[in-house]
Short mmCIF file of C-alpha atoms in Angstrom, two decimals:
data_model
loop_
_atom_site.label_atom_id
_atom_site.label_comp_id
_atom_site.label_asym_id
_atom_site.label_seq_id
_atom_site.Cartn_x
_atom_site.Cartn_y
_atom_site.Cartn_z
CA MET A 2 85.28 148.05 118.07
CA SER A 3 89.00 148.77 117.77
CA LYS A 4 90.75 151.10 120.20
CA LYS A 5 91.83 154.47 118.85
CA VAL A 6 95.08 156.22 119.78
CA LEU A 7 96.09 159.68 118.60
CA THR A 8 99.85 160.26 118.41
CA VAL A 9 100.76 163.96 118.40
CA ASP A 10 104.43 164.39 117.52
CA ASP A 11 106.32 166.56 115.05
CA SER A 12 108.58 163.60 114.34
CA LYS A 13 107.17 161.35 111.64
CA THR A 14 109.64 158.73 112.83
CA VAL A 15 108.03 158.57 116.26
CA ARG A 16 104.55 158.50 114.75
CA LEU A 17 105.57 155.60 112.49
CA ILE A 18 107.13 153.66 115.38
CA VAL A 19 104.02 154.14 117.53
CA THR A 20 101.79 153.08 114.63
CA LYS A 21 103.89 150.00 113.93
CA HIS A 22 103.84 148.80 117.55
CA LEU A 23 100.21 149.56 118.34
CA SER A 24 98.58 148.53 115.08
CA ALA A 25 99.94 145.02 115.64
CA PHE A 26 97.39 144.88 118.50
CA GLY A 27 94.52 146.03 116.30
CA VAL A 28 94.75 149.61 117.60
CA GLU A 29 93.75 152.30 115.10
CA VAL A 30 96.43 154.98 115.24
CA LEU A 31 95.67 158.55 114.17
CA GLU A 32 98.48 161.05 113.65
CA ALA A 33 98.99 164.77 114.14
CA GLU A 34 102.22 166.68 113.59
CA ASN A 35 101.64 169.42 116.15
CA GLY A 36 99.40 170.32 119.05
CA GLU A 37 97.03 172.48 117.08
CA ILE A 38 96.22 169.69 114.62
CA GLY A 39 96.22 167.25 117.54
CA VAL A 40 93.52 169.17 119.42
CA ALA A 41 91.37 169.36 116.26
CA LYS A 42 91.77 165.63 115.59
CA ALA A 43 91.06 164.75 119.23
CA LYS A 44 87.77 166.68 119.10
CA GLU A 45 86.80 165.10 115.82
CA ALA A 46 87.85 161.49 116.42
CA MET A 47 87.57 161.26 120.23
CA PRO A 48 90.44 158.77 120.62
CA ASP A 49 90.70 156.46 123.63
CA LEU A 50 94.19 157.81 124.36
CA VAL A 51 96.47 160.64 123.26
CA LEU A 52 100.24 160.13 123.11
CA LEU A 53 101.67 163.64 123.22
CA ASP A 54 105.15 165.01 122.49
CA TYR A 55 106.42 167.99 124.51
CA ASN A 56 108.73 169.92 122.18
CA MET A 57 106.77 170.73 119.03
CA PRO A 58 106.40 173.71 116.75
CA VAL A 59 103.11 175.65 116.42
CA MET A 60 101.64 174.41 119.72
CA ASP A 61 103.85 172.54 122.16
CA GLY A 62 102.82 169.63 124.35
CA HIS A 63 102.34 171.80 127.44
CA GLN A 64 99.83 174.10 125.74
CA THR A 65 98.18 171.15 123.98
CA LEU A 66 97.59 169.41 127.31
CA ILE A 67 96.08 172.60 128.78
CA THR A 68 93.79 172.99 125.74
CA LEU A 69 92.66 169.36 125.85
CA LYS A 70 91.96 169.47 129.60
CA GLU A 71 90.14 172.82 129.49
CA ASP A 72 87.66 171.60 126.90
CA PRO A 73 84.88 169.53 128.53
CA VAL A 74 84.65 167.42 125.35
CA THR A 75 88.29 166.32 125.32
CA LYS A 76 88.96 166.52 129.07
CA PRO A 77 88.14 162.83 129.76
CA ILE A 78 90.61 161.56 127.12
CA PRO A 79 93.67 160.20 128.95
CA VAL A 80 96.95 161.74 127.83
CA ILE A 81 100.40 160.14 128.07
CA MET A 82 103.37 162.37 127.34
CA LEU A 83 105.93 160.71 125.05
CA THR A 84 108.90 162.97 125.34
CA THR A 85 112.56 163.72 125.90
CA GLU A 86 111.42 166.22 128.55
CA THR A 87 111.98 164.26 131.76
CA VAL A 88 113.02 166.98 134.18
CA GLN A 89 111.05 166.27 137.36
CA ASP A 90 109.64 169.76 137.92
CA THR A 91 108.22 169.87 134.41
CA VAL A 92 106.69 166.43 134.70
CA LEU A 93 105.05 167.30 138.05
CA LYS A 94 103.61 170.46 136.53
CA LEU A 95 102.12 168.38 133.70
CA VAL A 96 100.68 165.79 136.09
CA LYS A 97 98.90 168.63 137.94
CA LEU A 98 97.36 169.66 134.62
CA GLY A 99 95.87 166.17 134.21
CA LEU A 100 98.63 164.16 132.56
CA ARG A 101 98.04 160.44 133.10
CA ASP A 102 101.59 159.19 132.63
CA PHE A 103 104.75 159.83 130.67
CA ILE A 104 107.15 157.79 128.56
CA ALA A 105 110.71 159.02 128.23
CA LYS A 106 112.33 159.07 124.81
CA PRO A 107 114.15 156.98 123.78
CA PHE A 108 111.66 154.26 124.56
CA THR A 109 111.44 150.54 123.87
CA ARG A 110 108.50 148.68 122.36
CA GLU A 111 107.86 147.01 125.74
CA VAL A 112 107.68 150.29 127.67
CA LEU A 113 105.31 151.81 125.12
CA LEU A 114 103.01 148.77 125.13
CA LYS A 115 102.98 148.49 128.94
CA LYS A 116 102.05 152.14 129.44
CA VAL A 117 99.38 152.02 126.73
CA ASN A 118 98.05 148.77 128.17
CA THR A 119 97.40 150.38 131.55
CA VAL A 120 94.87 152.63 129.82
CA LEU A 121 93.54 150.52 126.96
CA SER A 122 94.07 146.86 127.97
CA ILE A 123 95.28 145.81 124.54
CA TYR A 124 96.75 142.53 125.78
CA GLU A 125 96.29 140.22 128.75
CA GLY A 126 98.77 139.75 131.58
CA GLU A 127 101.64 141.87 132.89
CA GLU A 128 104.13 141.59 130.04
CA PRO A 129 103.39 142.36 126.38
CA PRO A 130 103.84 139.50 123.93
CA SER A 131 107.19 139.72 122.20
CA ALA A 132 107.27 140.90 118.59
CA GLU A 133 108.17 137.35 117.54
CA ASN A 134 105.32 135.91 119.54
CA MET A 135 102.36 137.87 118.25
CA PRO A 136 99.03 136.06 117.79
CA ALA A 137 99.31 136.02 113.98
CA ALA A 138 101.84 133.15 114.29
CA PRO A 139 104.03 133.96 111.30
CA GLN A 140 105.71 130.56 111.45
CA ALA A 141 102.41 129.00 110.36
CA LEU A 142 102.82 130.65 106.95
CA PRO A 143 104.62 128.90 104.14
CA PRO A 144 108.08 130.16 103.23
CA PRO A 145 108.27 132.77 100.44
CA PRO A 146 108.40 131.12 97.03
CA GLY A 147 111.60 131.30 95.04
CA GLY A 148 111.91 132.29 91.40
CA GLU A 149 109.51 134.58 89.66
CA GLY A 150 106.28 133.26 91.20
CA LYS A 151 103.59 135.89 91.66
CA ILE A 152 102.09 135.86 95.10
CA VAL A 153 98.37 136.14 95.79
CA ILE A 154 97.14 136.52 99.35
CA LEU A 155 93.61 135.36 100.04
CA GLY A 156 92.25 136.80 103.26
CA VAL A 157 88.95 134.93 103.50
CA ASP A 158 87.28 133.27 106.50
CA ASP A 159 84.67 131.39 104.43
CA LYS A 160 86.78 128.33 103.80
CA VAL A 161 84.15 126.16 102.12
CA ASN A 162 82.41 128.51 99.71
CA ILE A 163 85.08 131.03 98.80
CA LEU A 164 88.61 130.30 99.98
CA LYS A 165 88.88 126.79 98.53
CA ASN A 166 87.42 127.77 95.15
CA LEU A 167 89.53 130.90 94.83
CA ALA A 168 92.70 129.02 95.78
CA GLU A 169 92.00 126.33 93.19
CA PHE A 170 91.19 128.84 90.50
CA LEU A 171 94.24 131.02 91.10
CA GLY A 172 96.61 128.21 92.07
CA ASP A 173 97.57 127.37 88.47
CA LYS A 174 99.06 130.76 87.74
CA TYR A 175 99.99 132.13 91.17
CA PHE A 176 101.59 131.17 94.44
CA VAL A 177 98.54 131.34 96.72
CA ILE A 178 98.75 132.11 100.42
CA GLN A 179 95.57 131.34 102.30
CA ALA A 180 94.74 133.33 105.44
CA GLU A 181 91.56 132.40 107.28
CA THR A 182 91.73 135.20 109.85
CA GLY A 183 92.36 138.92 109.69
CA ALA A 184 95.50 138.53 111.80
CA ALA A 185 96.89 135.89 109.45
CA ALA A 186 96.09 138.06 106.42
CA GLU A 187 97.81 141.04 108.03
CA ASP A 188 100.86 138.95 108.82
CA ALA A 189 101.06 137.65 105.25
CA MET A 190 100.69 141.19 103.84
CA ASN A 191 103.60 142.38 105.95
CA LYS A 192 105.75 139.33 105.24
CA TYR A 193 105.36 138.82 101.49
CA ASP A 194 105.95 141.06 98.51
CA PHE A 195 102.60 140.07 97.01
CA GLU A 196 101.04 141.13 93.73
CA TYR A 197 97.35 140.54 94.44
CA LEU A 198 95.38 140.72 97.64
CA PHE A 199 91.83 139.37 97.85
CA LEU A 200 90.38 140.52 101.15
CA ASP A 201 87.00 139.59 102.59
CA LEU A 202 85.37 142.53 104.36
CA THR A 203 83.82 140.33 107.02
CA MET A 204 86.83 138.81 108.77
CA PRO A 205 85.85 137.72 112.27
CA ASP A 206 88.83 138.78 114.36
CA LYS A 207 89.98 142.07 112.91
CA ASN A 208 88.43 144.98 111.10
CA TRP A 209 89.52 144.79 107.45
CA ALA A 210 89.85 148.59 107.16
CA ASP A 211 92.22 148.66 110.15
CA ILE A 212 94.31 145.92 108.55
CA TYR A 213 94.50 147.65 105.20
CA SER A 214 95.05 151.21 106.44
CA SER A 215 97.75 150.01 108.83
CA TYR A 216 99.44 148.26 105.89
CA GLN A 217 99.20 151.47 103.83
CA ARG A 218 100.72 153.52 106.63
CA ILE A 219 103.63 151.16 107.17
CA LYS A 220 104.41 150.29 103.55
CA LYS A 221 103.51 153.68 102.01
CA ASP A 222 104.70 153.76 98.38
CA LYS A 223 104.84 149.96 98.18
CA ALA A 224 101.17 149.74 99.20
CA SER A 225 100.03 151.90 96.29
CA SER A 226 101.50 149.45 93.76
CA LYS A 227 99.56 146.44 95.07
CA LYS A 228 96.51 145.15 93.26
CA VAL A 229 93.73 144.81 95.79
CA VAL A 230 90.28 143.27 95.45
CA VAL A 231 87.81 143.29 98.29
CA MET A 232 84.85 140.97 98.56
CA THR A 233 81.56 141.99 100.09
CA LEU A 234 77.80 141.97 99.67
CA ARG A 235 76.33 144.63 97.38
CA THR A 236 74.21 145.81 100.32
CA ALA A 237 77.22 146.62 102.55
CA GLU A 238 77.19 150.28 101.49
CA ALA A 239 79.26 151.64 104.37
CA ASP A 240 82.05 149.13 103.75
CA ILE A 241 81.98 149.83 100.01
CA ALA A 242 82.31 153.59 100.60
CA LYS A 243 85.15 153.00 103.05
CA ALA A 244 86.92 150.74 100.56
CA MET A 245 86.74 153.44 97.89
CA GLY A 246 88.09 155.96 100.37
CA LEU A 247 91.05 153.73 101.12
CA GLY A 248 91.92 153.47 97.44
CA ILE A 249 90.72 149.91 96.84
CA GLN A 250 90.68 149.41 93.09
CA LEU A 251 88.08 146.66 92.70
CA ILE A 252 85.15 145.21 94.57
CA LEU A 253 83.86 141.69 93.96
CA TYR A 254 80.26 141.36 94.99
CA LYS A 255 79.23 138.10 96.60
CA PRO A 256 78.21 135.64 95.32
CA PHE A 257 80.68 135.67 92.44
CA THR A 258 81.81 133.20 89.81
CA ALA A 259 85.23 132.17 88.48
CA THR A 260 84.53 134.42 85.48
CA ASP A 261 84.03 137.38 87.82
CA VAL A 262 87.42 136.66 89.46
CA SER A 263 89.11 136.37 86.10
CA GLY A 264 87.52 139.65 85.01
CA ALA A 265 88.69 141.36 88.21
CA ILE A 266 92.28 140.31 87.53
CA ASP A 267 92.06 141.54 83.94
CA ASN A 268 90.70 144.88 85.12
CA LEU A 269 93.46 145.26 87.70
CA GLN A 270 96.08 144.58 85.05
CA ILE A 271 94.53 147.22 82.78
CA LEU A 272 94.50 149.70 85.68
CA ALA A 273 98.14 148.94 86.52
CA SER A 274 99.31 149.38 82.96
CA SER A 275 97.34 152.58 82.43
CA LYS A 276 99.15 155.80 81.83
CA LYS A 277 102.02 156.45 84.24
CA LEU A 278 101.70 159.81 85.94
CA PRO A 279 104.97 160.20 87.83
CA TRP A 280 104.05 163.29 89.85
CA LEU A 281 100.70 161.93 90.97
CA GLU A 282 100.09 159.29 93.59
CA ARG A 283 97.41 156.76 92.77
CA SER A 284 94.69 155.98 95.29
CA GLY A 285 91.88 154.12 93.56
CA ASN A 286 90.20 156.58 91.19
CA VAL A 287 91.68 159.54 93.05
CA ARG A 288 95.04 161.11 92.22
CA ILE A 289 97.09 162.94 94.84
CA LEU A 290 99.60 165.69 94.15
CA HIS A 291 101.96 166.14 97.10
CA CYS A 292 103.41 169.68 97.07
CA PRO A 293 106.59 169.44 99.18
CA GLY A 294 107.48 172.08 101.76
CA ASN A 295 110.32 174.47 100.98
CA LYS A 296 112.68 172.54 103.27
CA ASN A 297 112.05 169.33 101.39
CA PRO A 298 114.92 168.29 99.08
CA LYS A 299 112.37 167.73 96.28
CA TYR A 300 111.04 171.29 96.53
CA ASP A 301 113.08 172.93 93.76
CA ALA A 302 112.42 170.10 91.30
CA PHE A 303 108.72 170.25 92.11
CA VAL A 304 108.48 174.02 91.64
CA SER A 305 110.22 173.89 88.28
CA ALA A 306 107.91 171.06 87.16
CA LEU A 307 104.70 172.75 88.30
CA LYS A 308 104.10 174.50 84.97
CA THR A 309 105.48 171.68 82.82
CA GLU A 310 105.53 167.98 83.74
CA ILE A 311 102.94 168.31 86.50
CA VAL A 312 100.53 170.10 84.18
CA LYS A 313 101.04 167.26 81.67
CA ASP A 314 100.36 164.65 84.35
CA VAL A 315 97.13 166.37 85.33
CA GLU A 316 96.12 166.57 81.68
CA GLY A 317 96.91 162.87 81.36
CA MET A 318 94.77 162.15 84.38
CA ALA A 319 91.82 164.02 82.82
CA GLU A 320 92.34 162.14 79.54
CA GLU A 321 91.98 158.88 81.47
CA GLY A 322 88.60 160.08 82.65
CA LEU A 323 89.77 160.62 86.22
CA THR A 324 88.27 163.71 87.80
CA GLN A 325 89.20 163.63 91.47
CA LEU A 326 92.42 165.35 92.49
CA ILE A 327 93.80 166.00 95.97
CA ILE A 328 96.42 168.72 96.33
CA ASP A 329 98.39 168.12 99.51
CA MET A 330 100.16 171.37 100.38
CA GLY A 331 103.27 170.86 102.52
CA GLU A 332 104.40 173.26 105.22
CA GLY A 333 106.31 176.12 103.64
CA PHE A 334 105.24 175.26 100.10
CA ILE A 335 103.94 178.78 99.47
CA SER A 336 107.16 180.57 100.35
CA GLY A 337 107.04 183.58 98.07
CA VAL A 338 105.05 185.54 95.50
CA ASN A 339 106.37 183.59 92.53
CA ILE A 340 105.37 180.18 93.83
CA ALA A 341 102.01 181.58 95.00
CA GLN A 342 101.29 182.82 91.45
CA LYS A 343 102.43 179.54 89.92
CA PHE A 344 100.19 177.65 92.31
CA ILE A 345 97.17 179.85 91.56
CA ASP A 346 97.75 179.33 87.81
CA PHE A 347 97.91 175.60 88.40
CA VAL A 348 94.69 175.54 90.43
CA ASN A 349 92.95 177.61 87.74
CA PHE A 350 94.20 175.11 85.17
CA THR A 351 92.61 172.22 87.08
CA GLY A 352 89.38 174.22 86.97
CA LYS A 353 89.59 174.44 83.20
CA LEU A 354 89.93 170.64 83.08
CA LYS A 355 86.79 170.46 85.25
CA LEU A 356 88.59 168.45 87.89
CA ASN A 357 87.04 167.97 91.29
CA VAL A 358 89.83 169.26 93.55
CA ARG A 359 90.24 169.12 97.32
CA LEU A 360 93.03 170.95 99.08
CA VAL A 361 94.80 169.31 102.03
CA VAL A 362 96.50 171.71 104.46
CA GLU A 363 97.83 169.65 107.32
CA SER A 364 100.09 172.28 108.86
CA ALA A 365 99.06 175.61 110.35
CA GLN A 366 101.46 177.39 107.99
CA ALA A 367 99.88 175.73 104.95
CA ARG A 368 96.43 176.65 106.22
CA GLU A 369 97.43 180.31 106.57
CA ALA A 370 98.99 180.22 103.10
CA ALA A 371 95.80 178.77 101.63
CA LYS A 372 93.69 181.41 103.35
CA SER A 373 95.85 184.19 102.00
CA LEU A 374 95.40 182.98 98.44
CA SER A 375 91.91 184.32 97.90
CA GLU A 376 91.69 182.85 94.41
CA ILE A 377 91.86 179.30 95.71
CA ALA A 378 90.18 179.82 99.07
CA HIS A 379 86.92 178.45 97.71
CA LEU A 380 88.45 174.99 97.24
CA PRO A 381 87.08 172.40 99.67
CA THR A 382 89.79 171.97 102.29
CA ASP A 383 90.67 169.04 104.51
CA MET A 384 93.18 168.53 107.29
CA SER A 385 94.63 165.31 105.91
CA VAL A 386 94.73 163.18 102.78
CA GLU A 387 92.79 160.54 104.68
CA PHE A 388 89.88 162.94 105.25
CA ALA A 389 90.03 164.18 101.66
CA LEU A 390 89.81 160.61 100.36
CA LYS A 391 86.90 159.96 102.67
CA ALA A 392 85.20 163.12 101.42
CA PHE A 393 85.52 161.89 97.83
CA ALA A 394 84.20 158.48 98.84
CA ASP A 395 81.23 160.11 100.59
CA GLN A 396 80.29 162.15 97.53
CA MET B 24 121.95 181.27 133.94
CA SER B 25 123.91 178.15 134.99
CA GLU B 26 127.67 178.26 135.31
CA ILE B 27 129.23 176.89 132.14
CA PRO B 28 130.13 173.33 133.11
CA GLU B 29 133.52 171.77 132.49
CA ILE B 30 133.60 170.52 128.93
CA SER B 31 134.92 167.18 130.18
CA SER B 32 131.77 166.66 132.29
CA LEU B 33 129.59 167.53 129.30
CA GLU B 34 131.53 164.98 127.27
CA THR B 35 130.77 162.33 129.89
CA HIS B 36 127.07 163.23 129.79
CA LEU B 37 127.11 163.11 126.01
CA ARG B 38 128.69 159.64 126.02
CA ASN B 39 126.04 158.46 128.51
CA ALA B 40 123.31 160.00 126.37
CA ALA B 41 124.60 158.26 123.24
CA LYS B 42 124.79 154.96 125.10
CA GLU B 43 121.21 155.30 126.35
CA VAL B 44 119.79 156.34 122.98
CA LEU B 45 121.64 153.79 120.85
CA GLU B 46 120.94 150.90 123.18
CA THR B 47 117.25 151.76 123.49
CA ALA B 48 116.27 153.10 120.07
CA LEU B 49 118.75 151.25 117.85
CA SER B 50 119.52 148.16 119.95
CA VAL B 51 123.29 148.58 119.51
CA SER B 52 126.07 149.31 122.00
CA PRO B 53 128.05 152.34 120.91
CA GLU B 54 131.81 152.62 120.72
CA PHE B 55 133.40 156.04 120.71
CA THR B 56 136.18 156.85 118.29
CA GLU B 57 138.36 159.76 117.26
CA PRO B 58 136.06 161.52 114.83
CA GLY B 59 138.43 162.87 112.21
CA MET B 60 136.51 165.14 109.87
CA PRO B 61 132.74 164.93 110.46
CA PRO B 62 131.07 163.03 107.62
CA LYS B 63 129.36 165.12 104.94
CA GLY B 64 125.85 164.50 103.78
CA MET B 65 123.46 165.41 106.53
CA SER B 66 123.58 167.30 109.81
CA ALA B 67 120.79 167.41 112.37
CA ILE B 68 121.24 170.34 114.72
CA ILE B 69 119.55 170.96 118.06
CA GLY B 70 119.83 174.40 119.60
CA ILE B 71 120.68 174.60 123.32
CA GLY B 72 119.64 177.63 125.34
CA ASP B 73 118.39 179.09 128.61
CA GLY B 74 120.79 177.56 131.16
CA ILE B 75 123.76 177.26 128.85
CA SER B 76 123.86 178.00 125.14
CA GLY B 77 125.27 176.23 122.15
CA PHE B 78 124.20 173.40 119.92
CA LEU B 79 124.34 169.65 119.51
CA ALA B 80 124.80 168.30 116.00
CA VAL B 81 124.70 164.82 114.52
CA HIS B 82 126.74 164.58 111.31
CA VAL B 83 126.16 161.53 109.17
CA SER B 84 126.77 160.37 105.62
CA HIS B 85 123.77 159.60 103.42
CA GLU B 86 124.62 155.91 103.51
CA HIS B 87 124.63 155.71 107.28
CA ALA B 88 121.61 158.02 107.59
CA CYS B 89 119.64 155.46 105.57
CA LYS B 90 120.98 152.62 107.72
CA ILE B 91 120.08 154.38 110.96
CA ALA B 92 116.55 155.16 109.73
CA GLY B 93 116.23 151.53 108.64
CA VAL B 94 117.13 150.24 112.10
CA MET B 95 114.88 152.76 113.88
CA LEU B 96 111.87 151.98 111.73
CA GLY B 97 112.45 148.35 110.78
CA ASP B 98 112.34 149.11 107.06
CA THR B 99 114.71 149.66 104.15
CA TYR B 100 115.61 153.10 102.84
CA PRO B 101 117.76 152.95 99.70
CA GLU B 102 118.15 156.73 99.51
CA VAL B 103 117.72 159.82 101.64
CA ASP B 104 114.10 160.97 101.76
CA ASP B 105 111.86 162.85 104.18
CA ILE B 106 111.60 159.88 106.52
CA VAL B 107 115.38 159.44 106.68
CA CYS B 108 115.83 163.17 107.43
CA ASP B 109 113.15 162.97 110.09
CA ALA B 110 114.74 159.88 111.68
CA ILE B 111 118.13 161.60 111.97
CA GLY B 112 116.39 164.67 113.41
CA GLU B 113 114.70 162.44 115.95
CA LEU B 114 118.04 160.78 116.79
CA ALA B 115 119.49 164.24 117.52
CA ASN B 116 116.37 165.15 119.51
CA MET B 117 116.69 162.03 121.66
CA LEU B 118 120.41 162.66 122.18
CA GLY B 119 119.63 166.25 123.18
CA GLY B 120 116.90 165.13 125.60
CA SER B 121 119.11 162.50 127.13
CA LEU B 122 122.04 164.94 127.46
CA LYS B 123 119.67 167.33 129.19
CA LYS B 124 118.61 164.63 131.62
CA PHE B 125 122.16 163.55 132.51
CA SER B 126 123.25 167.19 132.84
CA SER B 127 120.33 168.02 135.12
CA PHE B 128 121.57 165.40 137.59
CA GLN B 129 124.65 167.65 137.99
CA GLY B 130 122.55 170.78 138.39
CA VAL B 131 123.07 171.99 134.83
CA SER B 132 119.74 172.86 133.23
CA PHE B 133 118.98 174.07 129.73
CA LYS B 134 116.31 173.89 127.05
CA ILE B 135 116.57 172.31 123.63
CA SER B 136 115.02 173.33 120.34
CA VAL B 137 113.34 171.16 117.74
CA PRO B 138 115.91 169.77 115.26
CA THR B 139 117.00 171.47 112.06
CA ILE B 140 118.28 169.34 109.19
CA VAL B 141 121.01 170.47 106.81
CA LEU B 142 121.47 168.41 103.66
CA GLY B 143 124.16 168.70 101.03
CA LYS B 144 127.71 167.90 100.03
CA ASP B 145 129.52 171.20 100.27
CA TYR B 146 128.99 172.72 103.68
CA GLU B 147 130.78 173.07 107.00
CA THR B 148 129.57 173.87 110.49
CA HIS B 149 131.64 176.36 112.45
CA ALA B 150 131.44 177.06 116.16
CA ALA B 151 132.39 180.71 116.27
CA LYS B 152 133.63 181.97 119.66
CA ALA B 153 132.83 178.66 121.31
CA SER B 154 134.17 178.21 124.80
CA GLY B 155 134.20 174.46 124.43
CA GLN B 156 133.58 171.74 121.94
CA VAL B 157 133.23 167.96 122.03
CA LEU B 158 133.57 166.01 118.81
CA LEU B 159 132.93 162.29 119.12
CA GLY B 160 132.79 159.57 116.49
CA VAL B 161 130.14 156.97 117.30
CA SER B 162 129.89 153.48 115.89
CA GLY B 163 127.46 150.76 116.80
CA GLY B 164 127.10 147.63 114.66
CA PRO B 165 126.99 148.87 111.07
CA LEU B 166 126.03 152.42 112.08
CA ARG B 167 128.43 155.38 112.06
CA PHE B 168 127.96 159.07 112.84
CA THR B 169 129.66 161.98 114.57
CA MET B 170 128.32 164.04 117.46
CA GLN B 171 129.39 167.65 117.91
CA LEU B 172 128.53 169.50 121.10
CA VAL B 173 129.39 173.19 121.18
CA VAL B 174 129.01 175.47 124.21
CA TYR B 175 129.28 179.25 124.02
CA SER B 176 130.56 181.57 126.68
CA HIS B 177 128.44 184.61 127.54
#
């Protein structure tokens, strides 16, 4: 089972850096943007380690550490402070409260990995492997093709029955990269600007969901444009549900024929060319509307589009037969009566279209705003898009 | 309340802080230059209070903000977005934390706030009634920005 680390930091940059460095070792990284969310996620996910910032809005690192250590459920979880706060008196006070260690910002990859390794043993030996010397051995991969060749990555460990046949079938039209392990598939995904990914859900060395969700976190917008097929047995219900939750567009059930593969590619092309909905993010059959906070540069444009283009996009989504919508409300989005009314009108409109809507309120401010809007308070609410997607997949 | 330190000693601490942050987080050695007018585009501001009061600001053009975020995160950012803003905020936060550390060695203690980002083309930052100010241009490899440290008298 993969190790789980929760990074609690108001800086998305730090959370991304931590994710990038640790996920390369197969660590599942969960994120929280302040202490309050961090405590809730720690209780829910019970990570093997918490990396905690000190200076944060809503609930700072000091109070978060106290809360985690006072609760018998979260008390055993080791906490490392990752912070610019390095004044000795403060650090000693935190150690007395149960802090395991601290990492001073700015930090290097090596320092982060060494400190995490003392708790989680994610690599062997004293020194962490260098970024260039990770087990995935990127030099074993072929160089990127020139010209207009479309790249297909095949992440399949069954060399005889599946990998060889798929490679032969797809080799005429595509530049095929074969990866027989999860680590090799992950490396190829990060290295190449691929069009299709065929991923076996039973890779021996790495959990496929960790590989794919790590790729999604690092590549973000790029990841949503990739055409992904996963291969599994029809009986693997848990994996199938998880795949749907992660936004996988197509599942090929084993055993499958060349015709099935061809059909999967046709279906992916149809999906990709389906109606463009610029304000909505695609995640499988789910669409996500990110409502930016009032400090976001896109805020004004979003607010003025809420009653026009965004309404059209949502109508377009319903016309496509898609019914699952996630509304991700950024901190400070509801910043006045006018926007609150516009938002209520919009939510009521989604009701008229009979859409299945979940509200995501990651920040404390957004949660308070949602509570205060009694008309929408009955919407199912999640802490993060990830949970909302999972909730849809579980339905 | 600490005595307001000599501005020259704060400048030394700020140079040390920039060196530490750029070498560790961006893998470049900084050179310090006459700043001229701070670049317009984005400013990340950290409030300083408790022991001494004032602020530390990082002023950077959109182009260099994207470059800095790219180096910090190992990715490409063609235009300013939330991540780029956050990365510049984090750069200012690390500079503030490092300045605090170097200052504390000299017995000067203070607290820093979380960063605030100002974006736009037509704005200026003024240090009204400041008792001292340091303005330093910083370059490291392809990266350029300006640091502004302002201390108020009480």
